[in-house]
mmCIF file of C-alpha atoms in Angstrom:
data_model
loop_
_atom_site.group_PDB
_atom_site.id
_atom_site.type_symbol
_atom_site.label_atom_id
_atom_site.label_comp_id
_atom_site.label_asym_id
_atom_site.label_seq_id
_atom_site.Cartn_x
_atom_site.Cartn_y
_atom_site.Cartn_z
ATOM 1 C CA MET A 25 9.029 28.556 -5.291
ATOM 2 C CA ASN A 26 5.943 27.210 -7.005
ATOM 3 C CA ASN A 27 6.323 28.004 -10.694
ATOM 4 C CA GLN A 28 4.326 26.294 -13.446
ATOM 5 C CA ASP A 29 7.337 25.270 -15.430
ATOM 6 C CA LYS A 30 7.868 22.638 -18.088
ATOM 7 C CA ILE A 31 11.015 20.819 -17.180
ATOM 8 C CA MET A 32 11.322 18.712 -14.124
ATOM 9 C CA ILE A 33 13.895 16.690 -12.378
ATOM 10 C CA GLU A 34 13.296 14.658 -9.250
ATOM 11 C CA LYS A 35 15.206 12.914 -6.469
ATOM 12 C CA GLU A 36 14.987 9.164 -6.140
ATOM 13 C CA THR A 37 15.917 6.306 -3.837
ATOM 14 C CA THR A 38 17.921 3.220 -4.635
ATOM 15 C CA ASP A 39 16.498 -0.301 -4.788
ATOM 16 C CA LYS A 40 19.289 -2.213 -3.109
ATOM 17 C CA ILE A 41 21.337 -2.243 0.085
ATOM 18 C CA GLU A 42 24.878 -3.504 0.245
ATOM 19 C CA ILE A 43 26.275 -3.663 3.761
ATOM 20 C CA LYS A 44 29.905 -4.479 3.187
ATOM 21 C CA SER A 45 32.969 -3.161 4.877
ATOM 22 C CA LYS A 46 34.523 -2.219 1.552
ATOM 23 C CA ASN A 47 31.763 0.340 0.991
ATOM 24 C CA GLY A 48 33.255 2.444 3.742
ATOM 25 C CA LEU A 49 29.836 3.405 5.091
ATOM 26 C CA ASN A 50 29.666 4.398 8.713
ATOM 27 C CA GLU A 51 26.736 3.453 10.925
ATOM 28 C CA GLN A 52 24.896 6.690 10.227
ATOM 29 C CA GLU A 53 25.173 6.225 6.465
ATOM 30 C CA LEU A 54 23.977 2.639 6.726
ATOM 31 C CA GLU A 55 20.993 3.810 8.727
ATOM 32 C CA VAL A 56 20.199 6.430 6.066
ATOM 33 C CA LYS A 57 20.447 3.782 3.350
ATOM 34 C CA MET A 58 18.084 1.473 5.217
ATOM 35 C CA ASP A 59 15.682 4.368 5.828
ATOM 36 C CA ASN A 60 15.645 5.154 2.134
ATOM 37 C CA MET A 61 15.074 1.514 1.287
ATOM 38 C CA SER A 62 12.009 1.728 3.489
ATOM 39 C CA ASP A 63 10.983 4.879 1.620
ATOM 40 C CA LEU A 64 11.338 3.014 -1.645
ATOM 41 C CA ASN A 65 9.060 0.205 -0.492
ATOM 42 C CA LYS A 66 6.460 2.753 0.479
ATOM 43 C CA THR A 67 6.661 5.008 -2.591
ATOM 44 C CA THR A 68 7.036 2.645 -5.526
ATOM 45 C CA ASN A 69 3.583 1.296 -4.705
ATOM 46 C CA GLY A 70 3.795 -1.521 -7.213
ATOM 47 C CA LEU A 71 5.356 0.535 -10.031
ATOM 48 C CA GLY A 72 7.561 -2.464 -10.790
ATOM 49 C CA GLU A 73 10.791 -3.065 -12.626
ATOM 50 C CA LYS A 74 9.394 -2.738 -16.150
ATOM 51 C CA TRP A 75 7.705 0.055 -18.054
ATOM 52 C CA PRO A 76 4.114 -0.710 -19.188
ATOM 53 C CA GLU A 77 5.123 -0.908 -22.852
ATOM 54 C CA PRO A 78 8.303 -0.919 -24.963
ATOM 55 C CA ILE A 79 10.382 2.206 -24.552
ATOM 56 C CA ILE A 80 10.656 4.533 -27.539
ATOM 57 C CA ARG A 81 13.984 6.369 -27.643
ATOM 58 C CA VAL A 82 13.221 9.851 -28.923
ATOM 59 C CA GLN A 83 16.746 10.310 -30.214
ATOM 60 C CA SER A 84 16.342 7.244 -32.446
ATOM 61 C CA LEU A 85 13.110 8.673 -33.832
ATOM 62 C CA ALA A 86 14.750 12.009 -34.539
ATOM 63 C CA GLU A 87 17.658 10.366 -36.333
ATOM 64 C CA SER A 88 15.338 8.321 -38.585
ATOM 65 C CA ASN A 89 14.438 11.441 -40.612
ATOM 66 C CA LEU A 90 10.724 11.344 -39.889
ATOM 67 C CA ALA A 91 8.559 13.848 -41.727
ATOM 68 C CA THR A 92 6.300 14.227 -38.686
ATOM 69 C CA VAL A 93 6.083 12.929 -35.134
ATOM 70 C CA PRO A 94 4.309 9.678 -34.177
ATOM 71 C CA ASP A 95 0.789 10.022 -32.784
ATOM 72 C CA ARG A 96 1.985 9.123 -29.266
ATOM 73 C CA PHE A 97 3.877 12.440 -29.159
ATOM 74 C CA ILE A 98 1.195 14.734 -30.602
ATOM 75 C CA LYS A 99 -0.401 16.849 -27.893
ATOM 76 C CA PRO A 100 -4.058 17.911 -27.958
ATOM 77 C CA PRO A 101 -4.483 21.412 -29.467
ATOM 78 C CA SER A 102 -5.013 22.952 -26.032
ATOM 79 C CA GLN A 103 -1.646 21.625 -24.844
ATOM 80 C CA ARG A 104 0.464 22.445 -27.884
ATOM 81 C CA PRO A 105 3.098 25.166 -27.807
ATOM 82 C CA ASN A 106 1.559 28.605 -28.167
ATOM 83 C CA GLU A 107 3.130 31.693 -29.601
ATOM 84 C CA THR A 108 5.390 33.023 -26.884
ATOM 85 C CA ILE A 109 7.051 36.273 -26.027
ATOM 86 C CA THR A 110 10.813 36.031 -26.430
ATOM 87 C CA ILE A 111 12.881 38.266 -24.198
ATOM 88 C CA ASN A 112 16.307 39.065 -25.547
ATOM 89 C CA ASN A 113 19.290 38.496 -23.326
ATOM 90 C CA GLN A 114 20.306 42.130 -23.298
ATOM 91 C CA PRO A 115 21.108 43.295 -19.721
ATOM 92 C CA GLU A 116 18.428 46.006 -19.751
ATOM 93 C CA ALA A 117 15.647 43.684 -20.907
ATOM 94 C CA ALA A 118 16.745 40.921 -18.574
ATOM 95 C CA ALA A 119 16.710 43.237 -15.561
ATOM 96 C CA ILE A 120 13.191 44.430 -16.332
ATOM 97 C CA ASN A 121 11.563 41.200 -17.470
ATOM 98 C CA ILE A 122 13.515 38.212 -16.300
ATOM 99 C CA PRO A 123 14.809 38.418 -12.723
ATOM 100 C CA VAL A 124 18.591 38.212 -12.586
ATOM 101 C CA VAL A 125 20.234 37.826 -9.190
ATOM 102 C CA ASP A 126 23.894 38.582 -8.518
ATOM 103 C CA LEU A 127 24.838 36.161 -5.747
ATOM 104 C CA ARG A 128 28.220 37.750 -5.092
ATOM 105 C CA SER A 129 26.517 41.095 -4.551
ATOM 106 C CA ILE A 130 24.002 39.583 -2.128
ATOM 107 C CA LEU A 131 26.714 37.880 -0.100
ATOM 108 C CA SER A 132 28.567 41.197 0.125
ATOM 109 C CA GLY A 133 25.504 42.768 1.761
ATOM 110 C CA ASN A 134 23.779 44.529 -1.148
ATOM 111 C CA GLN A 135 20.245 45.025 0.167
ATOM 112 C CA GLU A 136 18.802 46.052 -3.205
ATOM 113 C CA GLU A 137 20.034 42.808 -4.744
ATOM 114 C CA THR A 138 18.642 40.863 -1.795
ATOM 115 C CA GLU A 139 15.215 42.382 -2.369
ATOM 116 C CA ARG A 140 15.429 41.442 -6.041
ATOM 117 C CA ILE A 141 15.521 37.745 -5.196
ATOM 118 C CA SER A 142 12.452 38.143 -2.967
ATOM 119 C CA GLU A 143 10.585 39.921 -5.743
ATOM 120 C CA ALA A 144 11.605 37.210 -8.223
ATOM 121 C CA CYS A 145 10.161 34.513 -5.962
ATOM 122 C CA ARG A 146 6.909 36.426 -5.472
ATOM 123 C CA GLU A 147 6.340 37.512 -9.050
ATOM 124 C CA PHE A 148 7.910 34.806 -11.198
ATOM 125 C CA GLY A 149 8.774 31.821 -9.028
ATOM 126 C CA PHE A 150 12.185 31.614 -10.687
ATOM 127 C CA PHE A 151 15.304 33.660 -11.359
ATOM 128 C CA GLN A 152 18.669 33.559 -13.057
ATOM 129 C CA VAL A 153 21.783 33.501 -10.892
ATOM 130 C CA ILE A 154 25.060 35.101 -11.953
ATOM 131 C CA ASN A 155 28.377 35.363 -10.087
ATOM 132 C CA HIS A 156 27.403 32.197 -8.241
ATOM 133 C CA GLY A 157 30.881 30.798 -7.643
ATOM 134 C CA VAL A 158 30.732 27.805 -10.006
ATOM 135 C CA ARG A 159 33.554 27.977 -12.561
ATOM 136 C CA PRO A 160 32.357 28.550 -16.144
ATOM 137 C CA GLU A 161 34.894 25.942 -17.293
ATOM 138 C CA LEU A 162 33.268 23.328 -15.066
ATOM 139 C CA MET A 163 29.786 24.259 -16.292
ATOM 140 C CA ALA A 164 30.884 23.882 -19.907
ATOM 141 C CA ALA A 165 32.693 20.612 -19.206
ATOM 142 C CA ALA A 166 29.604 19.108 -17.543
ATOM 143 C CA ARG A 167 27.329 20.166 -20.370
ATOM 144 C CA GLU A 168 29.641 18.811 -23.059
ATOM 145 C CA ALA A 169 30.280 15.543 -21.217
ATOM 146 C CA TRP A 170 26.556 14.837 -21.227
ATOM 147 C CA ARG A 171 26.163 15.911 -24.832
ATOM 148 C CA SER A 172 28.892 13.409 -25.709
ATOM 149 C CA PHE A 173 27.070 10.699 -23.751
ATOM 150 C CA PHE A 174 23.858 11.175 -25.702
ATOM 151 C CA HIS A 175 25.832 11.016 -28.945
ATOM 152 C CA LEU A 176 27.169 7.553 -28.059
ATOM 153 C CA PRO A 177 25.902 4.480 -29.951
ATOM 154 C CA VAL A 178 22.521 3.225 -28.744
ATOM 155 C CA GLU A 179 23.909 0.014 -27.244
ATOM 156 C CA ALA A 180 26.333 1.967 -25.013
ATOM 157 C CA LYS A 181 23.475 3.985 -23.540
ATOM 158 C CA GLU A 182 21.066 1.073 -23.201
ATOM 159 C CA ALA A 183 23.437 -0.505 -20.673
ATOM 160 C CA TYR A 184 22.160 2.147 -18.232
ATOM 161 C CA SER A 185 18.422 1.858 -18.993
ATOM 162 C CA ASN A 186 16.247 2.758 -16.023
ATOM 163 C CA SER A 187 13.013 1.314 -14.617
ATOM 164 C CA PRO A 188 9.925 2.796 -12.916
ATOM 165 C CA SER A 189 11.043 1.522 -9.500
ATOM 166 C CA THR A 190 14.385 3.329 -9.442
ATOM 167 C CA TYR A 191 14.155 5.993 -12.179
ATOM 168 C CA GLU A 192 17.946 6.128 -11.958
ATOM 169 C CA GLY A 193 19.752 5.855 -15.277
ATOM 170 C CA TYR A 194 18.926 6.385 -18.964
ATOM 171 C CA GLY A 195 15.240 6.972 -19.633
ATOM 172 C CA SER A 196 12.665 8.273 -22.103
ATOM 173 C CA ARG A 197 9.375 8.534 -20.231
ATOM 174 C CA LEU A 198 7.857 9.622 -16.939
ATOM 175 C CA GLY A 199 4.718 7.938 -15.666
ATOM 176 C CA VAL A 200 3.496 4.354 -16.003
ATOM 177 C CA GLU A 201 0.061 4.788 -17.542
ATOM 178 C CA LYS A 202 -0.219 2.544 -20.586
ATOM 179 C CA GLY A 203 -1.048 4.430 -23.766
ATOM 180 C CA ALA A 204 -0.222 7.849 -22.291
ATOM 181 C CA LEU A 205 0.941 10.625 -24.587
ATOM 182 C CA LEU A 206 4.708 10.986 -24.497
ATOM 183 C CA ASP A 207 7.120 13.913 -24.398
ATOM 184 C CA TRP A 208 9.890 14.585 -26.906
ATOM 185 C CA ASN A 209 12.953 13.958 -24.745
ATOM 186 C CA ASP A 210 15.394 11.396 -23.445
ATOM 187 C CA TYR A 211 17.096 11.896 -20.095
ATOM 188 C CA TYR A 212 19.563 10.586 -17.539
ATOM 189 C CA PHE A 213 18.845 10.674 -13.814
ATOM 190 C CA LEU A 214 21.319 10.145 -10.970
ATOM 191 C CA ASN A 215 21.598 10.679 -7.209
ATOM 192 C CA PHE A 216 24.156 12.755 -5.314
ATOM 193 C CA LEU A 217 22.873 12.846 -1.745
ATOM 194 C CA PRO A 218 22.511 11.255 0.706
ATOM 195 C CA LEU A 219 25.827 9.525 0.084
ATOM 196 C CA ALA A 220 24.252 6.143 0.746
ATOM 197 C CA LEU A 221 22.247 6.566 -2.474
ATOM 198 C CA LYS A 222 25.169 7.721 -4.592
ATOM 199 C CA ASP A 223 25.946 4.688 -6.757
ATOM 200 C CA LEU A 224 28.692 5.421 -9.281
ATOM 201 C CA ASN A 225 27.972 2.099 -10.971
ATOM 202 C CA LYS A 226 24.744 3.675 -12.189
ATOM 203 C CA TRP A 227 26.622 6.635 -13.632
ATOM 204 C CA PRO A 228 27.829 6.329 -17.230
ATOM 205 C CA SER A 229 31.505 5.497 -17.747
ATOM 206 C CA LEU A 230 31.731 7.168 -21.161
ATOM 207 C CA PRO A 231 32.958 9.648 -22.111
ATOM 208 C CA SER A 232 35.972 8.845 -19.954
ATOM 209 C CA ASN A 233 35.812 12.081 -17.915
ATOM 210 C CA ILE A 234 32.097 12.135 -17.217
ATOM 211 C CA ARG A 235 32.082 10.675 -13.695
ATOM 212 C CA GLU A 236 34.857 12.971 -12.478
ATOM 213 C CA VAL A 237 33.326 16.064 -14.059
ATOM 214 C CA VAL A 238 29.780 15.333 -12.880
ATOM 215 C CA ASP A 239 30.960 14.560 -9.346
ATOM 216 C CA GLU A 240 32.754 17.902 -9.050
ATOM 217 C CA TYR A 241 29.801 19.676 -10.653
ATOM 218 C CA GLY A 242 27.419 18.127 -8.114
ATOM 219 C CA GLU A 243 29.601 19.190 -5.177
ATOM 220 C CA GLU A 244 29.604 22.783 -6.402
ATOM 221 C CA LEU A 245 25.858 22.877 -6.937
ATOM 222 C CA VAL A 246 25.212 21.522 -3.452
ATOM 223 C CA LYS A 247 27.190 24.501 -2.133
ATOM 224 C CA LEU A 248 25.157 26.843 -4.317
ATOM 225 C CA GLY A 249 21.919 25.291 -3.086
ATOM 226 C CA GLU A 250 23.008 25.747 0.525
ATOM 227 C CA SER A 251 23.766 29.427 -0.126
ATOM 228 C CA LEU A 252 20.389 29.993 -1.758
ATOM 229 C CA MET A 253 18.612 28.309 1.145
ATOM 230 C CA ARG A 254 20.267 30.665 3.640
ATOM 231 C CA ILE A 255 19.386 33.717 1.551
ATOM 232 C CA LEU A 256 15.767 32.673 1.063
ATOM 233 C CA SER A 257 15.427 31.906 4.747
ATOM 234 C CA SER A 258 16.800 35.308 5.774
ATOM 235 C CA ASN A 259 14.492 37.040 3.300
ATOM 236 C CA LEU A 260 11.530 35.431 5.069
ATOM 237 C CA GLY A 261 12.637 37.099 8.275
ATOM 238 C CA VAL A 262 13.613 33.880 10.040
ATOM 239 C CA ASN A 263 16.934 32.370 11.071
ATOM 240 C CA GLU A 264 19.056 31.722 7.990
ATOM 241 C CA GLU A 265 19.283 28.015 8.839
ATOM 242 C CA GLN A 266 15.559 27.486 9.389
ATOM 243 C CA LEU A 267 14.621 26.493 5.833
ATOM 244 C CA GLN A 268 17.496 24.044 5.758
ATOM 245 C CA GLU A 269 16.293 22.562 9.026
ATOM 246 C CA ALA A 270 12.808 22.234 7.519
ATOM 247 C CA PHE A 271 14.423 20.273 4.682
ATOM 248 C CA GLY A 272 15.843 17.799 7.174
ATOM 249 C CA GLY A 273 19.071 19.595 8.111
ATOM 250 C CA GLU A 274 22.006 17.509 6.951
ATOM 251 C CA ASP A 275 19.638 14.777 5.729
ATOM 252 C CA PHE A 276 18.515 16.711 2.652
ATOM 253 C CA SER A 277 18.838 15.087 -0.750
ATOM 254 C CA ALA A 278 20.265 16.120 -4.103
ATOM 255 C CA CYS A 279 20.011 14.670 -7.577
ATOM 256 C CA MET A 280 20.244 15.593 -11.220
ATOM 257 C CA ARG A 281 18.271 14.955 -14.371
ATOM 258 C CA VAL A 282 20.020 15.683 -17.652
ATOM 259 C CA ASN A 283 17.516 16.409 -20.402
ATOM 260 C CA TYR A 284 18.278 15.685 -24.046
ATOM 261 C CA TYR A 285 15.878 17.200 -26.582
ATOM 262 C CA PRO A 286 16.550 15.928 -30.111
ATOM 263 C CA LYS A 287 15.525 18.040 -33.074
ATOM 264 C CA CYS A 288 11.794 17.610 -33.672
ATOM 265 C CA PRO A 289 10.351 17.527 -37.221
ATOM 266 C CA ARG A 290 7.060 19.130 -36.088
ATOM 267 C CA PRO A 291 7.825 21.134 -32.924
ATOM 268 C CA GLU A 292 4.458 22.875 -33.077
ATOM 269 C CA LEU A 293 2.744 19.545 -32.279
ATOM 270 C CA ALA A 294 4.880 18.256 -29.405
ATOM 271 C CA LEU A 295 6.440 19.290 -26.116
ATOM 272 C CA GLY A 296 9.887 18.506 -24.754
ATOM 273 C CA LEU A 297 8.253 18.025 -21.354
ATOM 274 C CA SER A 298 4.639 18.729 -20.482
ATOM 275 C CA PRO A 299 3.717 21.564 -18.088
ATOM 276 C CA HIS A 300 4.117 20.596 -14.454
ATOM 277 C CA SER A 301 5.090 21.885 -11.055
ATOM 278 C CA ASP A 302 8.422 20.580 -9.792
ATOM 279 C CA PRO A 303 8.004 18.237 -6.804
ATOM 280 C CA GLY A 304 11.260 19.038 -5.007
ATOM 281 C CA GLY A 305 12.945 22.023 -3.426
ATOM 282 C CA ILE A 306 15.234 24.262 -5.478
ATOM 283 C CA THR A 307 15.849 23.407 -9.135
ATOM 284 C CA ILE A 308 19.152 24.760 -10.467
ATOM 285 C CA LEU A 309 19.237 24.470 -14.237
ATOM 286 C CA LEU A 310 22.214 24.782 -16.561
ATOM 287 C CA PRO A 311 20.595 25.480 -19.949
ATOM 288 C CA ASP A 312 21.997 24.815 -23.378
ATOM 289 C CA ASP A 313 24.439 27.531 -24.360
ATOM 290 C CA GLN A 314 23.370 27.578 -28.019
ATOM 291 C CA VAL A 315 19.617 26.962 -28.172
ATOM 292 C CA ALA A 316 16.955 28.887 -26.264
ATOM 293 C CA GLY A 317 14.147 26.650 -25.086
ATOM 294 C CA LEU A 318 13.328 27.404 -21.456
ATOM 295 C CA GLN A 319 9.943 28.915 -20.727
ATOM 296 C CA VAL A 320 8.276 30.394 -17.667
ATOM 297 C CA HIS A 321 4.554 30.793 -17.192
ATOM 298 C CA HIS A 322 3.960 34.391 -16.181
ATOM 299 C CA GLY A 323 0.418 35.725 -16.068
ATOM 300 C CA ASP A 324 -1.337 34.089 -19.010
ATOM 301 C CA THR A 325 1.760 33.744 -21.198
ATOM 302 C CA TRP A 326 4.605 31.288 -21.654
ATOM 303 C CA ILE A 327 7.709 33.427 -22.003
ATOM 304 C CA THR A 328 10.740 31.977 -23.758
ATOM 305 C CA VAL A 329 13.833 33.010 -21.806
ATOM 306 C CA ASN A 330 17.255 33.491 -23.344
ATOM 307 C CA ALA A 331 19.538 32.605 -20.462
ATOM 308 C CA LEU A 332 22.499 34.840 -19.704
ATOM 309 C CA PRO A 333 25.973 33.394 -20.342
ATOM 310 C CA ASN A 334 27.257 31.302 -17.416
ATOM 311 C CA ALA A 335 24.016 31.784 -15.465
ATOM 312 C CA PHE A 336 21.918 29.147 -13.764
ATOM 313 C CA VAL A 337 18.151 29.216 -14.173
ATOM 314 C CA VAL A 338 15.343 27.788 -12.061
ATOM 315 C CA ASN A 339 13.399 26.431 -14.886
ATOM 316 C CA LEU A 340 10.605 25.816 -17.375
ATOM 317 C CA GLY A 341 9.463 24.251 -20.781
ATOM 318 C CA ASP A 342 10.413 24.165 -24.360
ATOM 319 C CA GLN A 343 10.012 23.838 -28.050
ATOM 320 C CA MET A 344 12.353 21.665 -30.093
ATOM 321 C CA GLN A 345 13.468 23.182 -33.411
ATOM 322 C CA LYS A 346 17.066 22.152 -32.657
ATOM 323 C CA GLU A 347 18.897 19.630 -30.489
ATOM 324 C CA ARG A 348 19.321 20.872 -26.926
ATOM 325 C CA VAL A 349 20.873 19.627 -23.690
ATOM 326 C CA SER A 350 20.131 20.960 -20.207
ATOM 327 C CA LEU A 351 21.326 19.892 -16.767
ATOM 328 C CA ALA A 352 18.808 20.333 -13.968
ATOM 329 C CA PHE A 353 19.996 19.863 -10.404
ATOM 330 C CA PHE A 354 17.517 19.344 -7.580
ATOM 331 C CA TYR A 355 18.162 20.405 -4.009
ATOM 332 C CA ASN A 356 15.394 18.527 -2.181
ATOM 333 C CA PRO A 357 14.001 17.979 1.311
ATOM 334 C CA LYS A 358 14.324 14.646 3.086
ATOM 335 C CA SER A 359 11.775 12.439 1.395
ATOM 336 C CA ASP A 360 9.397 11.727 4.295
ATOM 337 C CA ILE A 361 9.269 15.117 6.040
ATOM 338 C CA PRO A 362 5.870 16.905 5.839
ATOM 339 C CA ILE A 363 6.425 20.085 3.839
ATOM 340 C CA GLN A 364 4.419 23.034 5.091
ATOM 341 C CA PRO A 365 4.860 26.771 5.809
ATOM 342 C CA LEU A 366 7.011 27.788 8.764
ATOM 343 C CA GLU A 367 4.759 28.362 11.772
ATOM 344 C CA GLN A 368 5.826 31.965 12.290
ATOM 345 C CA LEU A 369 4.788 32.837 8.718
ATOM 346 C CA ILE A 370 1.126 31.755 8.964
ATOM 347 C CA SER A 371 -1.817 33.330 10.782
ATOM 348 C CA SER A 372 -5.594 33.539 10.636
ATOM 349 C CA THR A 373 -5.286 36.173 7.894
ATOM 350 C CA ASN A 374 -2.443 34.382 6.097
ATOM 351 C CA PRO A 375 -3.341 30.686 6.278
ATOM 352 C CA PRO A 376 -1.486 27.919 4.429
ATOM 353 C CA LEU A 377 -2.673 27.278 0.882
ATOM 354 C CA TYR A 378 -2.162 23.515 1.032
ATOM 355 C CA PRO A 379 -2.163 20.795 3.672
ATOM 356 C CA PRO A 380 1.202 19.269 4.674
ATOM 357 C CA MET A 381 2.580 16.961 2.006
ATOM 358 C CA SER A 382 5.807 14.977 1.861
ATOM 359 C CA TYR A 383 8.133 14.965 -1.110
ATOM 360 C CA ASP A 384 7.494 11.222 -1.368
ATOM 361 C CA GLN A 385 3.760 11.837 -1.884
ATOM 362 C CA TYR A 386 4.239 14.397 -4.628
ATOM 363 C CA ARG A 387 6.962 12.399 -6.355
ATOM 364 C CA LEU A 388 4.812 9.260 -6.427
ATOM 365 C CA PHE A 389 1.985 11.114 -8.197
ATOM 366 C CA ILE A 390 4.321 12.339 -10.948
ATOM 367 C CA ARG A 391 6.066 8.999 -11.314
ATOM 368 C CA THR A 392 2.689 7.301 -11.711
ATOM 369 C CA HIS A 393 0.812 9.777 -13.895
ATOM 370 C CA GLY A 394 3.570 11.821 -15.487
ATOM 371 C CA PRO A 395 3.666 15.644 -15.545
ATOM 372 C CA ARG A 396 0.160 17.075 -15.055
ATOM 373 C CA GLY A 397 0.620 20.802 -14.552
ATOM 374 C CA LYS A 398 -0.356 21.903 -11.051
ATOM 375 C CA SER A 399 -3.278 19.483 -10.856
ATOM 376 C CA TYR A 400 -1.987 17.530 -7.875
ATOM 377 C CA VAL A 401 -1.267 20.470 -5.577
ATOM 378 C CA GLU A 402 -4.353 22.360 -6.695
ATOM 379 C CA SER A 403 -6.539 19.347 -5.934
ATOM 380 C CA HIS A 404 -5.541 19.755 -2.285
ATOM 381 C CA VAL A 405 -6.556 23.413 -1.929
ATOM 382 C CA SER A 406 -10.098 22.484 -0.929
ATOM 383 C CA LEU A 407 -8.744 20.330 1.881
ATOM 384 C CA VAL A 408 -7.520 23.512 3.551
ATOM 385 C CA ASN A 409 -10.095 26.064 2.460
ATOM 386 C CA GLY A 410 -13.145 23.784 2.217
#
């Protein structure tokens, strides 16, 4: 799915290798870890261990009772939030306007529901998922654990500060261009898969239940991602495992970025995260249960979506009248595999839109320049059609 959304989360590699018997890594896992270390050397491309200028924690700004936002956060008029169409979360409106997919119904063989997910991908590039198998209690626990983390004292969070070379940990910017305009958010990024990259020492230890809750949450969302991959593959008319194989089979990756959007004193001037196209595979977002802020670009309009209760959303941008927390989980391909259409789906009359591109390539652009809409992928169209 290739939606022009406004919230992104991306998979990352670690910057160290520990080959010790106590790690319990088998030979295959060690090989994966070494492969990813090689990926890191190739993709950081001199990004370094330090950000180009002192980090500004958005939460600290918000809590200082500013009357406006600093100039670094003010977007040019053409990029500021526009008036949007808000779609109420009534079932009738949601069914007509915002695609809602019942996963349980699809898995039971409901063909009409299966077609709905295909239409959602074609027309919107995103959909909401209900009856997905993840316990509502676990979803709520994960959301509240992260909300509690962001409400910790500053010094407790700074212990997990991230860097451009790893991205993993507590952060407040994306991109390393000095003087760049900034977005109104703080975040936390962590890896789930491959297991060799899963470093619990980089996960926060407070609140006391956060590691246990987030670990279980990640396991459940990996299962959900696997189910969605099989459904999407079947809907393309190919073997249900073929998309997963194109992602690297069992060597796919998974990660999560938790987005914290503090209340903004002038939300009409700033963005929680600038428009961009997600670099990974499937983004599974758990939105805030109290504040609507997700947006999808449909036609010429940014539509603010009120997510259904206990639904996951593949997701989009925001305005910041109130504090908001969202958990975005990425189900990604192996980092160095060329991503391109399946051979049986292209022809002389239906050629590929873009040349092959690895996840590493796309990720490096965003980590260097920050979110830039669809500019990177669109710049490659001429390489195919020219």
